[in-house]
Coordinates of C-alpha atoms and ligand atoms in Angstrom, one line a residue:
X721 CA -270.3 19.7 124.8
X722 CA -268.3 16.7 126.6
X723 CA -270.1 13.3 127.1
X724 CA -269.3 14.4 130.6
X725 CA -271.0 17.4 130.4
X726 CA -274.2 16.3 128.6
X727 CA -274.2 13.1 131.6
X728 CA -274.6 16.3 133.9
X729 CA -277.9 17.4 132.7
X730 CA -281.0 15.4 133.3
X731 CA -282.3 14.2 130.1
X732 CA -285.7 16.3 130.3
X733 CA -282.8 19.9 130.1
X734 CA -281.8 18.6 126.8
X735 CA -283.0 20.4 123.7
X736 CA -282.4 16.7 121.9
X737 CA -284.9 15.3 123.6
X738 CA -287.7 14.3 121.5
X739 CA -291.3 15.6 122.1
X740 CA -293.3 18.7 123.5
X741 CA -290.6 19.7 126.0
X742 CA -288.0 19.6 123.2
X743 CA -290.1 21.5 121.3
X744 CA -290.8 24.4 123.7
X745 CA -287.0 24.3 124.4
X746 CA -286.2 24.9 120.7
X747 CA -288.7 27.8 120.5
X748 CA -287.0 29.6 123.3
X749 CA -283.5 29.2 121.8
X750 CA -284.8 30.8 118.9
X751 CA -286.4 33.6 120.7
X752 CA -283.3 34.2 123.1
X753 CA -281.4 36.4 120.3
X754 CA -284.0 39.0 120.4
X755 CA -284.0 39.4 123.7
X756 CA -282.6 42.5 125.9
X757 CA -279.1 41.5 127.6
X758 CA -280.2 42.2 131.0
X759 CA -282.9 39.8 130.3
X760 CA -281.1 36.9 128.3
X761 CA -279.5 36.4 131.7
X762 CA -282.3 34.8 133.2
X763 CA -283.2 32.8 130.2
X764 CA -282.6 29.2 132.3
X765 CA -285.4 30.5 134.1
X766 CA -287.7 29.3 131.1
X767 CA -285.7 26.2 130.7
X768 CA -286.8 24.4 133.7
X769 CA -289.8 24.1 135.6
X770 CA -290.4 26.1 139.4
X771 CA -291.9 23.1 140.6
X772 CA -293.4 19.4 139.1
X773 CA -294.9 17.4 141.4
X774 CA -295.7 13.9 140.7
X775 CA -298.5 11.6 142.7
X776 CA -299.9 8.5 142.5
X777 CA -303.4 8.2 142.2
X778 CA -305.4 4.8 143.5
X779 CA -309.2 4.5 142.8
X780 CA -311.2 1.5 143.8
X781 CA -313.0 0.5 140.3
X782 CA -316.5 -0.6 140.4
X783 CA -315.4 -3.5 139.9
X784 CA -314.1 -4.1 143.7
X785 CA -310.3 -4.2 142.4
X786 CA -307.8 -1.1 143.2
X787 CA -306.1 0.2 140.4
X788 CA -303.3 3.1 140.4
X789 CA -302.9 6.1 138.2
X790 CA -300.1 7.8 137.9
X791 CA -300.8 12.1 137.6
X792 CA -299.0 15.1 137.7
X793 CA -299.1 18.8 138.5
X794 CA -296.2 20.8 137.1
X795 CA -295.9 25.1 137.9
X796 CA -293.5 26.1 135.4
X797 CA -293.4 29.8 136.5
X798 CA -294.9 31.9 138.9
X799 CA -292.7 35.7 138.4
X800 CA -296.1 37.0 137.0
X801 CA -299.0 35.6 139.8
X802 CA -299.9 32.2 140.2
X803 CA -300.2 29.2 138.3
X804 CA -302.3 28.4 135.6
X805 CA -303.2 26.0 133.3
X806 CA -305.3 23.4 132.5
X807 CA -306.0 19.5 133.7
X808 CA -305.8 16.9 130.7
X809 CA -306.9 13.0 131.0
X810 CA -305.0 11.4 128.5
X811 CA -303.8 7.5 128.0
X812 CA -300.5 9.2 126.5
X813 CA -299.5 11.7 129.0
X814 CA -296.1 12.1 130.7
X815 CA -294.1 14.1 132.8
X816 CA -292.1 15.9 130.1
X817 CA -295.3 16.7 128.3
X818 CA -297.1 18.5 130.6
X819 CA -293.8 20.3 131.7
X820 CA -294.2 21.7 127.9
X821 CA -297.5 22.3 128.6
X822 CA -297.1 24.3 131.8
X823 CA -294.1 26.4 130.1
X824 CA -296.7 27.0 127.0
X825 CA -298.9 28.4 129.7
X826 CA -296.8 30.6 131.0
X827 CA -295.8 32.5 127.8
X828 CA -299.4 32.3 126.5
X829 CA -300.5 34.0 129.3
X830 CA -297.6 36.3 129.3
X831 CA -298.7 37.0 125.6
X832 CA -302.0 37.9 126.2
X833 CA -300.9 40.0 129.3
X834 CA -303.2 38.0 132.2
X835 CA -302.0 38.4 135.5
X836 CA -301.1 34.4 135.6
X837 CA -297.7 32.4 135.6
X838 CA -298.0 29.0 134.2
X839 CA -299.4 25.5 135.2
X840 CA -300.2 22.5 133.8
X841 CA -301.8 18.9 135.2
X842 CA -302.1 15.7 133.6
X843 CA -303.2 11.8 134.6
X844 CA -302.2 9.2 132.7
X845 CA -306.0 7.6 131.9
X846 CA -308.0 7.0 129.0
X847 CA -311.4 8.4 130.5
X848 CA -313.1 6.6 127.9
X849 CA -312.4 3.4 130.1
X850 CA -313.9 4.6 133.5
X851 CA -317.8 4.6 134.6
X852 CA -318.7 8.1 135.6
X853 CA -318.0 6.9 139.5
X854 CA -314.3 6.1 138.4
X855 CA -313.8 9.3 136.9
X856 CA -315.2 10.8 140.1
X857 CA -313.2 9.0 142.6
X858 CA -309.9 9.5 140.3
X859 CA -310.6 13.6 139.9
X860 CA -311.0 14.0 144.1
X861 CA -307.9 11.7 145.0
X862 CA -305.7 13.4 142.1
X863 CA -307.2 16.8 143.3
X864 CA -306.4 15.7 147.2
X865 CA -303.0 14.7 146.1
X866 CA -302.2 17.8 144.7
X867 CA -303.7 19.8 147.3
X868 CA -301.1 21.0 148.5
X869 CA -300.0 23.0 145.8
X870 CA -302.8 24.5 144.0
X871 CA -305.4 27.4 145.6
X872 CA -307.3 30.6 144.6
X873 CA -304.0 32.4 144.8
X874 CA -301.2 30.0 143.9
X875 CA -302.3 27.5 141.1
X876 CA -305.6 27.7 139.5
X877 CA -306.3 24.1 137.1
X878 CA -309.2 24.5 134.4
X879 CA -310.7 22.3 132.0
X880 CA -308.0 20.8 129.0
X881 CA -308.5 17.8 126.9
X882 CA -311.1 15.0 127.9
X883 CA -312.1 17.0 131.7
X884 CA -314.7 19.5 131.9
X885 CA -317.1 21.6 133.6
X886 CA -317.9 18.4 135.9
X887 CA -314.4 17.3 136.6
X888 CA -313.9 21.0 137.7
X889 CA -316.6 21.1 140.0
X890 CA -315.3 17.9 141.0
X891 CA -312.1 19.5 142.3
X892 CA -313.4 22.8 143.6
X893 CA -315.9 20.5 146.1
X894 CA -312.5 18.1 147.1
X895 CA -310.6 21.3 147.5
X896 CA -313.0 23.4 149.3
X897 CA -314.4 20.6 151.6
X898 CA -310.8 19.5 152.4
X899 CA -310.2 23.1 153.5
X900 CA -313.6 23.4 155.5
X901 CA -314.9 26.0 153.3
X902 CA -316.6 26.7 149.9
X903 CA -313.0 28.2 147.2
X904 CA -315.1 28.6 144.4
X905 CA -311.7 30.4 142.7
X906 CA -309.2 27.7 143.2
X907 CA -310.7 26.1 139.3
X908 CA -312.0 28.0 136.6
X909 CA -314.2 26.3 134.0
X910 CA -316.6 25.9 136.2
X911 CA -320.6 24.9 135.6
X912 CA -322.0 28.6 136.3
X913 CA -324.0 27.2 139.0
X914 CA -320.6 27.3 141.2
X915 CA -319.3 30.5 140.1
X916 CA -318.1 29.3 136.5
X917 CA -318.4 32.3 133.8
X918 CA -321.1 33.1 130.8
X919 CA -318.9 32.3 127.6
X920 CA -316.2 29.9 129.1
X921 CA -317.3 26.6 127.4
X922 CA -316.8 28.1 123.7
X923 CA -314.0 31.1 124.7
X924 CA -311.2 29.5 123.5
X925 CA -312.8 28.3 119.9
X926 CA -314.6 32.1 120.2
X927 CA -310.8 33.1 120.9
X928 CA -309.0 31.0 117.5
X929 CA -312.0 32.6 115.1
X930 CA -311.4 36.3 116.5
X931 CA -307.6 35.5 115.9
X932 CA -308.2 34.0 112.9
X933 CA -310.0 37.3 111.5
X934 CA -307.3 39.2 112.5
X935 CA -304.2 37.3 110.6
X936 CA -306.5 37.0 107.8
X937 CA -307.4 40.9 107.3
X938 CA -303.7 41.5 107.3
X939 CA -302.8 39.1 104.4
X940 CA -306.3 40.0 102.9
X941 CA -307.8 36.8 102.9
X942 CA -311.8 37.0 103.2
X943 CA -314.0 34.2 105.6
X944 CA -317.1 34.7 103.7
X945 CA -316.5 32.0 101.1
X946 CA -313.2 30.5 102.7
X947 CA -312.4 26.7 102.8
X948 CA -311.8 25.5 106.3
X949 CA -309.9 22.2 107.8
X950 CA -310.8 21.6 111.3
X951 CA -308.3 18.5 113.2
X952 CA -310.0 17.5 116.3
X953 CA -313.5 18.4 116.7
X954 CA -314.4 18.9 120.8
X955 CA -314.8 22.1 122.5
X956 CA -311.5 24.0 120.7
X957 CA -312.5 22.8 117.0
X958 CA -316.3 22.2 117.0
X959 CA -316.6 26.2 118.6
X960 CA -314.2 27.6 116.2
X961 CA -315.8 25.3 113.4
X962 CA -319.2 26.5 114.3
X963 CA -318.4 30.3 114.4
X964 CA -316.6 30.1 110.9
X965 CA -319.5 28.5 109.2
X966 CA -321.9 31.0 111.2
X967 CA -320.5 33.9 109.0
X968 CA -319.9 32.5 106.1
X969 CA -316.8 30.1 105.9
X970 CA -316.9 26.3 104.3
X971 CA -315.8 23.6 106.6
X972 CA -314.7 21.3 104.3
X973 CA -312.6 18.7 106.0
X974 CA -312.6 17.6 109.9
X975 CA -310.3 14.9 111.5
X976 CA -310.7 13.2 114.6
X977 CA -309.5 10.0 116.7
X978 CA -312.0 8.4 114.7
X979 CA -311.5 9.1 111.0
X980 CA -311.6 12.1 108.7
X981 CA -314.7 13.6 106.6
X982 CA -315.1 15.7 103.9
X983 CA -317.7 17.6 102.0
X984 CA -316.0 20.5 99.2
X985 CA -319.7 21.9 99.9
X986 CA -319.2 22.2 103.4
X987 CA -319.6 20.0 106.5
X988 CA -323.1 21.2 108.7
X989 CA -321.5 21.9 111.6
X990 CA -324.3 22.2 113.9
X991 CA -325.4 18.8 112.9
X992 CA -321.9 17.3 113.0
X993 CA -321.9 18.8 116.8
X994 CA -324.6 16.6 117.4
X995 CA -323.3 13.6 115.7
X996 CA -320.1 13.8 117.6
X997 CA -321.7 14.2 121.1
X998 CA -323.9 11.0 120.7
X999 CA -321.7 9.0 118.4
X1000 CA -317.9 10.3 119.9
X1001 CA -316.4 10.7 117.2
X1002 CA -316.7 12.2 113.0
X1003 CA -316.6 8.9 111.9
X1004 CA -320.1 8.0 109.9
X1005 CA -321.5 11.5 109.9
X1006 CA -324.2 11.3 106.9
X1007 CA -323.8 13.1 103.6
X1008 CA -320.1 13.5 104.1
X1009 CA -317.5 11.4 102.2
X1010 CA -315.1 8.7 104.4
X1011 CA -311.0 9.6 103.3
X1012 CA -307.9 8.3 104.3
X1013 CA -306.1 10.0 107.4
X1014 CA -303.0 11.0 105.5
X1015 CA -305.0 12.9 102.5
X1016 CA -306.2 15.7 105.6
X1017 CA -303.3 17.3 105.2
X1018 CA -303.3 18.3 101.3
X1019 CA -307.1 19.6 101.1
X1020 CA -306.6 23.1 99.7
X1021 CA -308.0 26.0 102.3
X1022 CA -307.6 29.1 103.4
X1023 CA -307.4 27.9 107.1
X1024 CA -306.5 24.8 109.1
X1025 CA -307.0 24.7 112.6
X1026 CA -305.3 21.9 114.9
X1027 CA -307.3 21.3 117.6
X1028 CA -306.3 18.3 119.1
X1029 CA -302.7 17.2 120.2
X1030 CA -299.4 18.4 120.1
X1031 CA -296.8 17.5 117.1
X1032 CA -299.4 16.5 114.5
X1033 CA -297.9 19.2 111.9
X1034 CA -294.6 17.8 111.9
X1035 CA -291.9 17.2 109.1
X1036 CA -293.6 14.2 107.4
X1037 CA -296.3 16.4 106.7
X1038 CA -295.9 19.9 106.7
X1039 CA -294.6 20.0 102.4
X1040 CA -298.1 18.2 102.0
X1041 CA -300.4 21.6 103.5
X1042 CA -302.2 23.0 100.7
X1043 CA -303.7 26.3 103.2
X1044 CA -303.1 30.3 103.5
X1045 CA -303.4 30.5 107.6
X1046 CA -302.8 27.9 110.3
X1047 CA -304.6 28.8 113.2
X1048 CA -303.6 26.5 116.3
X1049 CA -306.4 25.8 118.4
X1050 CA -304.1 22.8 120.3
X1051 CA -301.3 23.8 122.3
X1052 CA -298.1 23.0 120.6
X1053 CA -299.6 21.1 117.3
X1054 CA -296.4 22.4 114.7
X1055 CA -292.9 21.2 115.4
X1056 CA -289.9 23.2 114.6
X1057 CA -288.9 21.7 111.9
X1058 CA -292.4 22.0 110.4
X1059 CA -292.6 25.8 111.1
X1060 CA -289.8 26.5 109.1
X1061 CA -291.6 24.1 106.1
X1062 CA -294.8 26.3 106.1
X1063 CA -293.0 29.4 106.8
X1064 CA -290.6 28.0 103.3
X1065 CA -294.1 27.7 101.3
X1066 CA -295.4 31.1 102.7
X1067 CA -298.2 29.6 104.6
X1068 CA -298.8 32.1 107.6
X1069 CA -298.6 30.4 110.8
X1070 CA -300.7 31.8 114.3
X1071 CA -299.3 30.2 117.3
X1072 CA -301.0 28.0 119.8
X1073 CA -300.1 31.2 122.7
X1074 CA -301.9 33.5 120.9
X1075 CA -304.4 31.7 118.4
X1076 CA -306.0 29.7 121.9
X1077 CA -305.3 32.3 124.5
X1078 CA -309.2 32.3 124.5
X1079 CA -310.0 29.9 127.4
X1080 CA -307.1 31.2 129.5
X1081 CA -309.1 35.0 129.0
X1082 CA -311.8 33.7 130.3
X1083 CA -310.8 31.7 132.9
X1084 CA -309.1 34.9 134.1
X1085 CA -312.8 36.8 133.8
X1086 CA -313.9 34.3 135.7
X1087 CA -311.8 34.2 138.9
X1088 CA -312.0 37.9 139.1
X1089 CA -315.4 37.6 139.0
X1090 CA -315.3 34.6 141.8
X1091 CA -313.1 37.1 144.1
X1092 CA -315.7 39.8 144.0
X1093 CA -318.8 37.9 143.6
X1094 CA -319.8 39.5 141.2
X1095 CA -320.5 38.4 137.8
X1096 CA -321.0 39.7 134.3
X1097 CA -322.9 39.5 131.3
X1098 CA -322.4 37.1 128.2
X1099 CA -321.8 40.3 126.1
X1100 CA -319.7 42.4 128.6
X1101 CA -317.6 39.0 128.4
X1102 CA -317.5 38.4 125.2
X1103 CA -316.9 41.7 124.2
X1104 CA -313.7 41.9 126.7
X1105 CA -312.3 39.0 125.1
X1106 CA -312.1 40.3 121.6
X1107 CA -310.6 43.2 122.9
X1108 CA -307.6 41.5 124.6
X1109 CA -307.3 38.9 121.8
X1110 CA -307.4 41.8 119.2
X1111 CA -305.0 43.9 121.3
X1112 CA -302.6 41.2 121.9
X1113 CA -302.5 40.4 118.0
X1114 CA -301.7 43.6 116.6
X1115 CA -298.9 44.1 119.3
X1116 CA -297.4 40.7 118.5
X1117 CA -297.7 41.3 114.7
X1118 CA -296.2 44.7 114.8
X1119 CA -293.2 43.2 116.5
X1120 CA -293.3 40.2 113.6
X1121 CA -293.0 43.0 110.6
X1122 CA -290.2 45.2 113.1
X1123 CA -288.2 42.2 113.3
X1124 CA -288.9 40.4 110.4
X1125 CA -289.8 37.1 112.4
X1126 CA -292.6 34.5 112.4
X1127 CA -295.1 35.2 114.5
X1128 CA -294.7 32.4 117.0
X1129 CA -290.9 34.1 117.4
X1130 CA -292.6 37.4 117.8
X1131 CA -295.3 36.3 120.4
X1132 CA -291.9 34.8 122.0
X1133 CA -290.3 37.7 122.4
X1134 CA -293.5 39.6 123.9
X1135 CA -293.9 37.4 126.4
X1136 CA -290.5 36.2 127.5
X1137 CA -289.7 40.0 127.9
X1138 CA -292.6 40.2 130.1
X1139 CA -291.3 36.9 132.3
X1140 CA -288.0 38.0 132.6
X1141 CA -288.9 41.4 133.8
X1142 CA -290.6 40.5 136.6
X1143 CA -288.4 37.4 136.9
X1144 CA -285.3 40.6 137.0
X1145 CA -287.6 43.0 138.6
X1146 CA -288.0 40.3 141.6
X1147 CA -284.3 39.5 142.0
X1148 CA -283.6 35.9 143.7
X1149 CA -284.5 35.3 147.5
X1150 CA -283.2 33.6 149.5
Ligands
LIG1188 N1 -306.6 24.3 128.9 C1 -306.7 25.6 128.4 C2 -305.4 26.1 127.7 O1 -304.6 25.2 127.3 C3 -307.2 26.7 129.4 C4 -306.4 26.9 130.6 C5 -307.0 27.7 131.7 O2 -308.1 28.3 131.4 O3 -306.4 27.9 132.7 O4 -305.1 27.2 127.5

């Protein structure tokens, strides 16, 4: 390509460019190959957002002063139904990373087979720093701001790292009483007082242990017994943490933002739960030993889950994993470069659009259930979810054996052929 050529394409287009997005746009030039000719046409489709819309976001602080925020709402594709995709409060986000994240969105939910394009929302904040009242006043003027792009049927936000079921019903009360009427189904992850689901808060962990189970029955691996390293340890990795040691699994490791613990007997999770949500953090947790950051990653397991931030398996650290299964409860946690490491060493990997397609499941349950009023029991729920998590899997995995690719490729290939039929199926207007 000519210097001139490259000049032509804004920098966030270019597979070079370092991060998320250049991750994502590495994974779908590896999947393009496998896809049908009449499809690889519209490939560019998933190379570029529909729509990112950026906003600034001033708050008066307690304090009397005005400060600004800056946030963002980005609809990557809609050719399968709205938007959707969670809201993330994070000192570290940018545009190009929640572009990655709304494009993971759409083929995650295009891998599971949910009615749903994809959507994600960031503002760049470290909630840590705000007083309750901030984090108010920041959630309603981002949600304002954005207002003019998200709804019940266009772009649906939910809970993502550092919001919750508060920040949601935050949003759905901005929403609805800038509209002059109650939209309980323009957020899901709601608190079920507002129309939010039975099973939401824990789906997505629920969803990474189901998935889990599944990988592991097929390279006959057993959970009774297993060893188990958990990297972040909120509402993705203390669920999934939780359900493993419930039947039978050892968690043995868990890093977080404030340290890494051990304990080859296995960590309690229940009490670490409770450690976390009045300390913040892993750091301290009695009975478990303190160990350098860097020695996480070579604990021998069956499993590791990444449930925190994107790129943390990457290629300073991938040689180090000592594990059978990576199960990734964050969106986008394995670089490239890293998935061809583990896949080298044999380790088996289950993507991020799969492995966490939990909390998206449910969200789904829970808007349907919004639009008929109508709502449905913990079991009815929770037994739907393994279903579509099971069904998903084995379709994704026969398609990994057919084609003799990883099962991120695979999971690719399912849901980018589901995009780019509708996306063909459509045709362009105007
Ligand atoms: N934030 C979650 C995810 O990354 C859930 C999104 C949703 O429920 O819309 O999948």
């Amino acid at each position: 390509m000519s210097t001139e050529q490259q000049h032509a394409i804004p920098s966030y287009l270019n597979a070079d460019h370092l991060g998320p997005w250049g991750t994502y746009l590495q994974q779908i030039d590896r999947v393009a190959p496998y896809l049908d000719a009449h499809l690889q046409r519209w490939i560019e489709t998933l190379k570029r957002p529909k729509r990112a819309l950026i906003v600034d976001v001033p708050i008066h602080l307690d304090n009397g002063t005005v400060k600004h925020f800056e946030g963002y709402r980005v609809q990557h594709n809609t050719s399968r139904g709205p938007g959707k995709g969670g809201l993330r409060y994070h000192q570290d986000v940018t545009l190009s990373e929640v572009m990655a994240l709304a494009a993971w969105m759409s083929i995650k939910n295009a891998a599971v087979n949910v009615p749903y394009g994809g959507a994600k929302g960031g503002v760049r904040v470290d909630p840590r720093q705000l007083s309750l009242s901030e984090l108010e006043r920041m959630t309603r003027r981002y949600t304002s701001e954005i207002n003019v792009i998200i709804g019940p049927n266009s772009d649906i936000p939910a809970p993502d790292v550092n919001t919750n079921e508060q920040v949601m019903a935050w949003m759905m009360d901005t929403y609805s009483m800038n509209l002059g009427h109650s939209a309980t189904g323009v957020v899901t992850g709601k608190p079920i007082s507002l129309g939010g689901s039975l099973g939401r808060r824990e789906a997505t962990g629920r969803g990474v242990y189901v998935i889990a189970c599944e990988a592991a029955r097929q390279i006959n691996v057993e959970i009774e017994g297993a060893r188990i390293a958990v990297q972040g340890f909120g509402n993705v990795g203390g669920t999934a943490a939780r359900l493993f040691a419930e039947n039978g699994a050892k968690v043995v490791t868990v890093q977080d933002h404030t340290g890494t613990i051990m304990s080859l007997g296995g960590l309690d999770t229940v009490a670490l739960t409770k450690h976390v949500a009045e300390t913040g953090g892993v750091a301290g947790f009695p009975g478990a030993e303190k160990i350098p950051d860097a020695d996480f990653w070579a604990i021998e397991t069956e499993f590791l889950i990444p449930a925190a931030l994107e790129g943390q398996i990457n290629e300073h650290n991938a040689s180090k994993i000592r594990t059978r299964i990576v199960v990734e409860g964050a969106n986008g946690p394995t670089t490239p470069e890293a998935d061809d490491l583990l896949r080298e060493h044999n380790i088996l990997v289950i993507p991020d659009v799969i492995a966490n397609a939990g909390g998206v499941t449910v969200s789904y349950f829970e808007w349907v259930q919004d639009f008929s009023s109508f709502f449905w029991t913990e079991e009815e729920i929770n037994q739907r979810l393994d279903r579509v998590m099971r069904e998903a899997f084995a379709g994704i995995w026969l398609v990994a054996q057919e084609k003799n690719v990883s099962v991120r490729t695979a999971a690719f290939i399912v849901a980018c052929t589901r995009i780019l039929t509708a996306r063909d199926v459509r045709g362009l207007y105007p």
